[in-house]
């Protein structure tokens, strides 16, 4: 996803490349300081002496080859001849190296004579100016690179949040119930922060530091590739150790994310039920629960920190081993003016002098710093990768509530709503609805009653297609709901629940949530039907009064009235009232019922209730028990013939419909 910002990434890469080149260039200033300034030479005299030295060595080696050839001609046996031939081969390689050095120095000698400083002090001044300029440019590029990396990371995470929030809204209800609010919050907040950090590291240090290493190691390889390979002999072992730590860190990160979800869960439950916590004096219990969850999260984070802290000393120890091995080998070659280790491992074509030896190890030092930083960011990359995996596992799945490839157009409800032998279970082997068959003609008002757990709300969840039945069919005007686009189906449905859900905003905004394009007249008409205007006018700002978080600035009955007005504004063909007036006082409920009686004409209305007063709107009552419909009749018939109904409404009689 981040590759959609390819030009920003390319710019960041170019900045990193320039930083790497300037890093190496700044380190290379050690050579003129050591070779020219400290040894009292100038660039011109140094080049001249190098040419003279190479020519002298060329002649010496050439003489040595002639002597060896003479000895070879008089070799007494084949073993001696083979030994002499190997020595000649080594000397020939050395001769080629001296010849190449002479040609290289002579090629650049005119440029050095013309442009290089004439004294050692001037050379030092120019070296320091060069170091300062490269440092300034490198600093500017570092800032630009960081901003570019932050742009890629932040925009990508912004896209991720938008996409996964949309995916979260499209998840089927069963998976949402299984994940829980705390896990979803963890995914869309904490995990996103980890992804952002990982992206910044990936396009920042993961670009910059390897390039710095490559440039420094390239210069070291130019001086002596075999010596460099000797220095890197411990790299595979280091890679295995870091890989092992990464696996453990990944496992710890997964545990940390679950710990974060537990902390979120505690916070959500406590603040949502703060009145319940206080009325039962359970503050101490909740503090203890939060302390336990926070302590678990702390231990998980500490474990990650331990793995992270182990990376640096391990990388430093491996680096010291590598440098020590190559340092001993290099010192042997320099001090003895040799080109081969143990007489047969060629390290260079010509002896390495002290200044080049210092430059080689300076470049190794320049490469070790980025290597150390790379080991330090393994933690960030592993955690970011784990967060990505969690996001993909949670949201990149197909919803169980599928929209068919060629959905059938949703008919404007005008015939019937039917269930055919529907069986449904939230958990396998625990059916909530058992072979329920039902038909509701269009325009009929049906009340569904029953004890807790009888399947009333589940039946409505299936009608709105929040879930699909495990077996059987649900038909709207004779068409299976599974063949329709669920979003278009729900455009014909309004649902008012007992726990009326309101959003942060004003009364007007909450009513208009059902139809943002509704006119003021339509909003006022819906508000009048639900008797919202009666209490709204008492507020200072009327319909523009804030309802607070989850509508907490309103009473429970007022929240229900606003929710009912919202449902009315949607002008649905199917209206579901799930204990929709249970929190209203008797007078208000009667007025609302009188208004609803006219509104529900020519609409299919389903009322779920435990209150006898709500049955006055119903033409038909369904009595449910243990997931089955045990009675289907008028209210009057249920009063006389249904024992379950009589038990549910014992001591209360439904008011007769006028």
Short mmCIF file of C-alpha atoms in Angstrom, two decimals, residues 23-461:
data_model
loop_
_atom_site.label_atom_id
_atom_site.label_comp_id
_atom_site.label_asym_id
_atom_site.label_seq_id
_atom_site.Cartn_x
_atom_site.Cartn_y
_atom_site.Cartn_z
CA UNK A 23 29.09 9.54 5.14
CA UNK A 24 31.82 7.61 3.38
CA UNK A 25 33.37 10.79 1.99
CA UNK A 26 33.51 12.34 5.44
CA UNK A 27 35.19 9.25 6.89
CA UNK A 28 37.72 9.19 4.05
CA UNK A 29 39.20 12.50 5.25
CA UNK A 30 41.21 10.39 7.71
CA UNK A 31 43.50 9.41 4.82
CA UNK A 32 44.88 12.89 3.96
CA UNK A 33 45.16 13.66 7.67
CA UNK A 34 47.18 10.50 8.40
CA UNK A 35 49.16 10.18 5.20
CA UNK A 36 49.84 13.78 4.25
CA UNK A 37 49.50 16.02 7.30
CA UNK A 38 50.88 13.79 10.07
CA UNK A 39 53.71 12.45 7.91
CA UNK A 40 54.69 15.97 6.77
CA UNK A 41 53.96 15.48 3.09
CA UNK A 42 51.88 17.27 0.47
CA UNK A 43 49.53 15.68 -2.00
CA UNK A 44 52.07 16.28 -4.76
CA UNK A 45 54.97 14.73 -2.88
CA UNK A 46 52.83 11.82 -1.76
CA UNK A 47 51.81 10.96 -5.34
CA UNK A 48 55.41 11.33 -6.53
CA UNK A 49 56.71 9.11 -3.72
CA UNK A 50 54.05 6.50 -4.42
CA UNK A 51 55.04 6.41 -8.09
CA UNK A 52 58.72 6.16 -7.19
CA UNK A 53 58.06 3.48 -4.60
CA UNK A 54 55.91 1.46 -7.00
CA UNK A 55 58.58 1.69 -9.74
CA UNK A 56 61.27 0.59 -7.28
CA UNK A 57 59.19 -2.32 -6.09
CA UNK A 58 58.45 -3.23 -9.70
CA UNK A 59 62.15 -3.51 -10.43
CA UNK A 60 62.81 -5.45 -7.24
CA UNK A 61 60.03 -7.92 -7.95
CA UNK A 62 61.14 -8.26 -11.56
CA UNK A 63 64.66 -9.17 -10.36
CA UNK A 64 63.21 -11.66 -7.90
CA UNK A 65 61.23 -13.30 -10.70
CA UNK A 66 64.40 -13.62 -12.81
CA UNK A 67 66.21 -15.25 -9.88
CA UNK A 68 63.34 -17.67 -9.28
CA UNK A 69 63.24 -18.60 -12.94
CA UNK A 70 66.96 -19.33 -12.85
CA UNK A 71 66.49 -21.55 -9.81
CA UNK A 72 63.56 -23.27 -11.55
CA UNK A 73 65.75 -24.13 -14.50
CA UNK A 74 68.14 -25.94 -12.16
CA UNK A 75 65.53 -27.55 -9.90
CA UNK A 76 66.72 -30.98 -8.75
CA UNK A 77 63.24 -32.53 -8.47
CA UNK A 78 59.56 -31.99 -9.30
CA UNK A 79 58.59 -30.92 -5.76
CA UNK A 80 61.15 -28.11 -5.72
CA UNK A 81 60.06 -27.08 -9.22
CA UNK A 82 56.42 -26.86 -8.12
CA UNK A 83 57.35 -24.73 -5.10
CA UNK A 84 59.42 -22.37 -7.24
CA UNK A 85 56.64 -22.12 -9.83
CA UNK A 86 54.14 -21.12 -7.11
CA UNK A 87 56.52 -18.42 -5.87
CA UNK A 88 56.91 -17.13 -9.43
CA UNK A 89 53.12 -16.98 -9.80
CA UNK A 90 52.84 -14.95 -6.58
CA UNK A 91 55.58 -12.58 -7.73
CA UNK A 92 53.87 -12.12 -11.09
CA UNK A 93 50.66 -11.15 -9.31
CA UNK A 94 52.67 -8.71 -7.23
CA UNK A 95 54.29 -7.34 -10.40
CA UNK A 96 50.88 -6.73 -11.97
CA UNK A 97 49.78 -4.92 -8.82
CA UNK A 98 52.79 -2.59 -8.88
CA UNK A 99 52.27 -1.92 -12.56
CA UNK A 100 48.60 -1.07 -12.02
CA UNK A 101 49.53 1.26 -9.16
CA UNK A 102 52.09 3.10 -11.31
CA UNK A 103 49.55 3.60 -14.11
CA UNK A 104 46.85 4.78 -11.66
CA UNK A 105 49.08 7.31 -9.87
CA UNK A 106 50.46 8.67 -13.14
CA UNK A 107 46.95 9.09 -14.49
CA UNK A 108 45.91 11.36 -11.61
CA UNK A 109 49.30 13.06 -11.05
CA UNK A 110 48.58 16.05 -13.41
CA UNK A 111 45.32 16.78 -11.59
CA UNK A 112 47.00 16.59 -8.20
CA UNK A 113 49.86 18.86 -9.36
CA UNK A 114 47.40 21.45 -10.65
CA UNK A 115 44.58 21.52 -8.09
CA UNK A 116 45.76 19.96 -4.80
CA UNK A 117 46.91 22.19 -1.88
CA UNK A 118 50.64 22.94 -1.85
CA UNK A 119 51.30 22.49 1.89
CA UNK A 120 50.29 20.03 4.58
CA UNK A 121 48.42 22.69 6.55
CA UNK A 122 46.44 23.73 3.48
CA UNK A 123 45.57 20.08 2.95
CA UNK A 124 44.30 19.89 6.54
CA UNK A 125 42.24 23.06 6.07
CA UNK A 126 40.65 21.73 2.88
CA UNK A 127 39.99 18.37 4.53
CA UNK A 128 38.20 20.07 7.45
CA UNK A 129 36.22 22.35 5.12
CA UNK A 130 35.22 19.30 3.09
CA UNK A 131 34.20 17.48 6.27
CA UNK A 132 32.13 20.45 7.46
CA UNK A 133 30.38 20.93 4.12
CA UNK A 134 29.56 17.24 3.79
CA UNK A 135 28.23 17.20 7.36
CA UNK A 136 25.96 20.20 6.70
CA UNK A 137 24.62 18.75 3.46
CA UNK A 138 24.20 15.38 5.12
CA UNK A 139 22.24 16.98 7.97
CA UNK A 140 19.91 18.77 5.57
CA UNK A 141 19.35 15.59 3.60
CA UNK A 142 18.70 13.71 6.82
CA UNK A 143 15.92 16.14 7.75
CA UNK A 144 14.40 15.91 4.28
CA UNK A 145 14.64 12.12 4.35
CA UNK A 146 12.96 11.94 7.77
CA UNK A 147 10.10 14.17 6.62
CA UNK A 148 9.62 12.12 3.44
CA UNK A 149 9.62 8.86 5.42
CA UNK A 150 7.13 10.31 7.90
CA UNK A 151 4.92 11.38 4.99
CA UNK A 152 4.91 7.88 3.49
CA UNK A 153 4.29 6.26 6.88
CA UNK A 154 1.56 8.65 8.03
CA UNK A 155 -0.30 8.69 4.72
CA UNK A 156 -0.13 4.90 4.45
CA UNK A 157 -1.43 4.49 8.00
CA UNK A 158 -4.14 7.04 7.27
CA UNK A 159 -5.15 4.92 4.27
CA UNK A 160 -4.97 1.78 6.41
CA UNK A 161 -7.18 3.31 9.09
CA UNK A 162 -9.72 4.38 6.49
CA UNK A 163 -9.72 1.02 4.71
CA UNK A 164 -9.83 -1.10 7.83
CA UNK A 165 -12.46 1.09 9.45
CA UNK A 166 -14.56 0.53 6.33
CA UNK A 167 -13.81 -3.21 6.54
CA UNK A 168 -14.77 -3.19 10.21
CA UNK A 169 -18.13 -1.65 9.32
CA UNK A 170 -18.63 -4.35 6.70
CA UNK A 171 -17.76 -7.30 8.98
CA UNK A 172 -20.60 -9.67 9.73
CA UNK A 173 -22.14 -9.27 13.15
CA UNK A 174 -20.99 -12.70 14.34
CA UNK A 175 -17.32 -11.81 13.82
CA UNK A 176 -17.77 -8.39 15.45
CA UNK A 177 -19.31 -10.09 18.49
CA UNK A 178 -16.42 -12.57 18.59
CA UNK A 179 -13.68 -9.92 18.26
CA UNK A 180 -15.12 -7.51 20.79
CA UNK A 181 -14.81 -3.74 20.97
CA UNK A 182 -11.44 -3.81 22.76
CA UNK A 183 -9.75 -5.91 20.07
CA UNK A 184 -11.10 -3.68 17.30
CA UNK A 185 -9.86 -0.59 19.13
CA UNK A 186 -6.44 -2.22 19.58
CA UNK A 187 -6.26 -2.97 15.87
CA UNK A 188 -7.26 0.52 14.78
CA UNK A 189 -5.17 2.44 17.33
CA UNK A 190 -2.21 0.61 18.93
CA UNK A 191 -1.50 -1.66 15.95
CA UNK A 192 -1.65 1.28 13.56
CA UNK A 193 0.98 3.10 15.62
CA UNK A 194 3.25 0.05 15.38
CA UNK A 195 2.73 -0.09 11.61
CA UNK A 196 3.57 3.62 11.34
CA UNK A 197 6.79 3.17 13.32
CA UNK A 198 7.73 0.17 11.21
CA UNK A 199 7.17 2.07 7.96
CA UNK A 200 9.23 5.04 9.13
CA UNK A 201 12.07 2.69 10.02
CA UNK A 202 11.74 0.71 6.81
CA UNK A 203 11.89 3.72 4.49
CA UNK A 204 14.27 5.61 6.78
CA UNK A 205 17.01 3.66 8.50
CA UNK A 206 16.41 0.51 6.47
CA UNK A 207 17.21 2.55 3.36
CA UNK A 208 19.88 4.78 4.83
CA UNK A 209 21.96 2.51 7.06
CA UNK A 210 22.47 -0.36 4.57
CA UNK A 211 23.50 2.17 1.92
CA UNK A 212 26.04 3.65 4.33
CA UNK A 213 27.33 0.15 5.02
CA UNK A 214 27.52 -0.68 1.31
CA UNK A 215 29.47 2.47 0.45
CA UNK A 216 31.95 2.00 3.31
CA UNK A 217 32.38 -1.69 2.57
CA UNK A 218 32.87 -0.89 -1.13
CA UNK A 219 35.80 1.38 -0.28
CA UNK A 220 37.20 -1.29 2.06
CA UNK A 221 36.75 -3.89 -0.71
CA UNK A 222 38.62 -1.64 -3.11
CA UNK A 223 41.55 -1.61 -0.69
CA UNK A 224 41.41 -5.39 -0.07
CA UNK A 225 38.42 -7.58 -0.85
CA UNK A 226 39.89 -10.74 0.76
CA UNK A 227 40.61 -8.86 3.98
CA UNK A 228 37.04 -7.54 3.96
CA UNK A 229 35.63 -11.05 3.48
CA UNK A 230 37.73 -12.18 6.42
CA UNK A 231 36.18 -9.37 8.47
CA UNK A 232 32.65 -10.49 7.54
CA UNK A 233 33.12 -14.16 8.36
CA UNK A 234 31.02 -13.84 11.54
CA UNK A 235 28.06 -12.24 9.76
CA UNK A 236 26.16 -15.53 9.18
CA UNK A 237 26.40 -16.38 12.88
CA UNK A 238 25.10 -12.92 13.79
CA UNK A 239 22.22 -13.30 11.35
CA UNK A 240 21.18 -16.60 12.97
CA UNK A 241 21.25 -15.08 16.46
CA UNK A 242 19.20 -12.05 15.38
CA UNK A 243 16.73 -14.31 13.57
CA UNK A 244 16.22 -16.32 16.76
CA UNK A 245 15.65 -13.18 18.81
CA UNK A 246 13.25 -11.88 16.16
CA UNK A 247 11.07 -14.99 16.45
CA UNK A 248 10.85 -14.59 20.21
CA UNK A 249 10.18 -10.88 19.85
CA UNK A 250 7.34 -11.59 17.42
CA UNK A 251 5.72 -13.97 19.88
CA UNK A 252 6.12 -11.42 22.68
CA UNK A 253 4.61 -8.71 20.49
CA UNK A 254 1.51 -10.83 19.83
CA UNK A 255 1.10 -11.28 23.59
CA UNK A 256 1.59 -7.54 24.13
CA UNK A 257 -1.19 -6.76 21.66
CA UNK A 258 -3.56 -9.08 23.51
CA UNK A 259 -2.53 -7.40 26.75
CA UNK A 260 -3.33 -4.02 25.24
CA UNK A 261 -6.76 -5.33 24.19
CA UNK A 262 -7.40 -6.49 27.78
CA UNK A 263 -6.50 -3.03 29.09
CA UNK A 264 -8.87 -1.41 26.57
CA UNK A 265 -11.59 -3.87 27.56
CA UNK A 266 -11.24 -2.92 31.21
CA UNK A 267 -11.39 0.79 30.41
CA UNK A 268 -14.42 0.42 28.15
CA UNK A 269 -16.37 -1.68 30.64
CA UNK A 270 -15.50 0.50 33.62
CA UNK A 271 -16.33 3.88 32.09
CA UNK A 272 -19.44 2.57 30.35
CA UNK A 273 -20.76 1.14 33.61
CA UNK A 274 -19.32 3.77 35.96
CA UNK A 275 -22.65 4.23 37.78
CA UNK A 276 -22.92 0.50 38.41
CA UNK A 277 -19.34 0.45 39.68
CA UNK A 278 -20.05 3.28 42.10
CA UNK A 279 -23.44 2.13 43.35
CA UNK A 280 -21.95 -1.22 44.41
CA UNK A 281 -18.73 0.37 45.68
CA UNK A 282 -16.60 -1.73 43.35
CA UNK A 283 -13.98 0.92 42.60
CA UNK A 284 -11.37 -1.15 44.45
CA UNK A 285 -12.26 -4.25 42.43
CA UNK A 286 -11.99 -2.38 39.14
CA UNK A 287 -8.70 -0.79 40.20
CA UNK A 288 -7.39 -4.26 41.06
CA UNK A 289 -8.56 -5.65 37.70
CA UNK A 290 -6.96 -2.77 35.83
CA UNK A 291 -3.77 -3.17 37.86
CA UNK A 292 -3.59 -6.87 36.94
CA UNK A 293 -4.12 -6.19 33.23
CA UNK A 294 -1.70 -3.27 33.24
CA UNK A 295 0.83 -5.40 35.11
CA UNK A 296 0.52 -8.18 32.54
CA UNK A 297 1.01 -5.65 29.74
CA UNK A 298 4.03 -4.26 31.59
CA UNK A 299 5.63 -7.72 31.83
CA UNK A 300 5.06 -8.31 28.13
CA UNK A 301 6.56 -4.93 27.23
CA UNK A 302 9.51 -5.63 29.55
CA UNK A 303 10.13 -8.93 27.79
CA UNK A 304 10.20 -7.15 24.43
CA UNK A 305 12.62 -4.59 25.87
CA UNK A 306 14.87 -7.40 27.09
CA UNK A 307 15.03 -8.97 23.62
CA UNK A 308 15.60 -5.53 22.12
CA UNK A 309 18.42 -4.74 24.56
CA UNK A 310 20.18 -8.02 23.70
CA UNK A 311 20.53 -7.06 20.04
CA UNK A 312 23.06 -4.26 20.57
CA UNK A 313 25.61 -6.13 22.74
CA UNK A 314 25.37 -9.18 20.49
CA UNK A 315 26.03 -7.09 17.39
CA UNK A 316 28.88 -5.24 19.13
CA UNK A 317 30.54 -8.47 20.29
CA UNK A 318 30.30 -9.96 16.81
CA UNK A 319 31.68 -6.73 15.39
CA UNK A 320 34.66 -6.78 17.77
CA UNK A 321 35.39 -10.41 16.81
CA UNK A 322 35.27 -9.51 13.12
CA UNK A 323 37.53 -6.49 13.50
CA UNK A 324 39.95 -8.34 15.76
CA UNK A 325 40.36 -11.15 13.24
CA UNK A 326 40.95 -8.82 10.30
CA UNK A 327 43.10 -6.47 12.41
CA UNK A 328 45.51 -9.25 13.28
CA UNK A 329 45.66 -10.36 9.66
CA UNK A 330 46.09 -6.81 8.37
CA UNK A 331 48.76 -5.93 10.93
CA UNK A 332 50.72 -9.01 9.95
CA UNK A 333 50.62 -7.99 6.27
CA UNK A 334 51.57 -4.36 6.93
CA UNK A 335 54.36 -5.06 9.39
CA UNK A 336 55.89 -7.77 7.24
CA UNK A 337 55.22 -6.09 3.89
CA UNK A 338 53.42 -9.24 2.73
CA UNK A 339 50.60 -9.75 0.24
CA UNK A 340 49.63 -13.30 1.31
CA UNK A 341 48.58 -14.95 4.56
CA UNK A 342 50.21 -18.26 5.39
CA UNK A 343 52.03 -18.03 2.09
CA UNK A 344 49.03 -18.98 -0.06
CA UNK A 345 45.96 -16.81 0.84
CA UNK A 346 46.29 -13.68 -1.31
CA UNK A 347 45.03 -10.56 0.40
CA UNK A 348 46.33 -7.88 -2.01
CA UNK A 349 48.44 -7.54 -5.14
CA UNK A 350 50.90 -5.19 -3.45
CA UNK A 351 51.71 -4.59 0.23
CA UNK A 352 49.27 -2.42 2.14
CA UNK A 353 50.94 0.59 3.70
CA UNK A 354 50.00 1.95 7.12
CA UNK A 355 47.82 4.81 5.83
CA UNK A 356 45.73 2.50 3.65
CA UNK A 357 45.54 0.09 6.58
CA UNK A 358 44.13 2.90 8.76
CA UNK A 359 41.68 3.90 6.00
CA UNK A 360 40.51 0.28 5.67
CA UNK A 361 39.67 0.00 9.34
CA UNK A 362 38.17 3.45 9.40
CA UNK A 363 35.78 2.24 6.69
CA UNK A 364 35.03 -0.87 8.73
CA UNK A 365 34.28 1.41 11.65
CA UNK A 366 32.08 3.51 9.36
CA UNK A 367 30.17 0.35 8.39
CA UNK A 368 29.87 -0.91 11.98
CA UNK A 369 27.83 2.09 13.14
CA UNK A 370 25.03 1.52 10.58
CA UNK A 371 25.22 -2.21 11.33
CA UNK A 372 24.65 -1.47 15.02
CA UNK A 373 21.69 0.78 14.17
CA UNK A 374 20.24 -1.91 11.93
CA UNK A 375 20.26 -4.37 14.82
CA UNK A 376 18.51 -1.82 17.01
CA UNK A 377 15.58 -1.38 14.62
CA UNK A 378 14.83 -5.10 14.34
CA UNK A 379 12.43 -4.68 17.24
CA UNK A 380 10.47 -1.93 15.48
CA UNK A 381 10.29 -3.87 12.22
CA UNK A 382 9.20 -7.09 13.92
CA UNK A 383 6.50 -5.33 15.92
CA UNK A 384 5.28 -3.44 12.85
CA UNK A 385 5.17 -6.70 10.88
CA UNK A 386 3.24 -8.44 13.65
CA UNK A 387 0.76 -5.57 13.76
CA UNK A 388 0.27 -5.89 9.99
CA UNK A 389 -0.36 -9.61 10.32
CA UNK A 390 -2.93 -8.98 13.04
CA UNK A 391 -4.73 -6.44 10.87
CA UNK A 392 -4.79 -8.77 7.89
CA UNK A 393 -5.94 -11.75 9.97
CA UNK A 394 -8.71 -9.70 11.58
CA UNK A 395 -10.09 -7.87 8.56
CA UNK A 396 -8.88 -9.44 5.32
CA UNK A 397 -11.51 -12.15 5.50
CA UNK A 398 -14.71 -12.62 3.62
CA UNK A 399 -17.81 -11.62 5.52
CA UNK A 400 -20.29 -14.38 6.21
CA UNK A 401 -23.01 -11.96 5.15
CA UNK A 402 -22.15 -11.93 1.47
CA UNK A 403 -23.51 -9.82 -1.33
CA UNK A 404 -24.00 -12.09 -4.36
CA UNK A 405 -22.10 -11.27 -7.57
CA UNK A 406 -25.38 -10.57 -9.34
CA UNK A 407 -27.78 -9.52 -6.58
CA UNK A 408 -31.50 -9.55 -7.21
CA UNK A 409 -33.04 -6.05 -7.06
CA UNK A 410 -34.64 -5.51 -3.68
CA UNK A 411 -38.38 -5.17 -4.24
CA UNK A 412 -40.28 -2.37 -2.55
CA UNK A 413 -41.95 -4.34 0.21
CA UNK A 414 -45.62 -4.77 -0.57
CA UNK A 415 -46.52 -8.47 -0.16
CA UNK A 416 -45.11 -10.39 2.78
CA UNK A 417 -42.19 -11.18 5.04
CA UNK A 418 -41.70 -14.91 5.62
CA UNK A 419 -39.49 -17.46 7.38
CA UNK A 420 -39.35 -21.05 6.10
CA UNK A 421 -38.11 -23.70 8.57
CA UNK A 422 -35.35 -21.42 9.89
CA UNK A 423 -32.73 -22.86 12.23
CA UNK A 424 -30.02 -20.66 13.73
CA UNK A 425 -27.30 -21.06 16.37
CA UNK A 426 -24.67 -18.59 17.58
CA UNK A 427 -22.60 -21.53 18.82
CA UNK A 428 -22.51 -24.93 17.10
CA UNK A 429 -24.89 -27.39 18.70
CA UNK A 430 -26.78 -24.68 20.64
CA UNK A 431 -29.72 -23.63 18.42
CA UNK A 432 -31.51 -20.42 19.34
CA UNK A 433 -34.22 -20.75 16.67
CA UNK A 434 -35.58 -24.21 15.86
CA UNK A 435 -37.36 -24.73 12.53
CA UNK A 436 -39.32 -21.47 12.76
CA UNK A 437 -41.85 -20.86 9.98
CA UNK A 438 -43.76 -17.61 9.82
CA UNK A 439 -45.46 -15.29 7.34
CA UNK A 440 -46.28 -11.64 8.01
CA UNK A 441 -48.46 -9.97 5.36
CA UNK A 442 -47.46 -6.48 4.33
CA UNK A 443 -49.03 -3.79 6.50
CA UNK A 444 -49.63 -6.06 9.49
CA UNK A 445 -48.50 -5.15 12.98
CA UNK A 446 -47.14 -8.18 14.83
CA UNK A 447 -46.05 -8.34 18.46
CA UNK A 448 -43.45 -10.95 19.45
CA UNK A 449 -43.41 -11.88 23.14
CA UNK A 450 -41.58 -14.47 25.15
CA UNK A 451 -39.21 -14.98 28.03
CA UNK A 452 -35.54 -14.04 27.98
CA UNK A 453 -33.59 -16.26 25.60
CA UNK A 454 -36.68 -17.39 23.71
CA UNK A 455 -35.27 -16.11 20.37
CA UNK A 456 -37.20 -12.85 19.85
CA UNK A 457 -34.19 -10.59 19.18
CA UNK A 458 -32.45 -13.31 17.18
CA UNK A 459 -35.44 -13.53 14.87
CA UNK A 460 -35.22 -9.79 14.24
CA UNK A 461 -31.44 -10.04 13.69
#
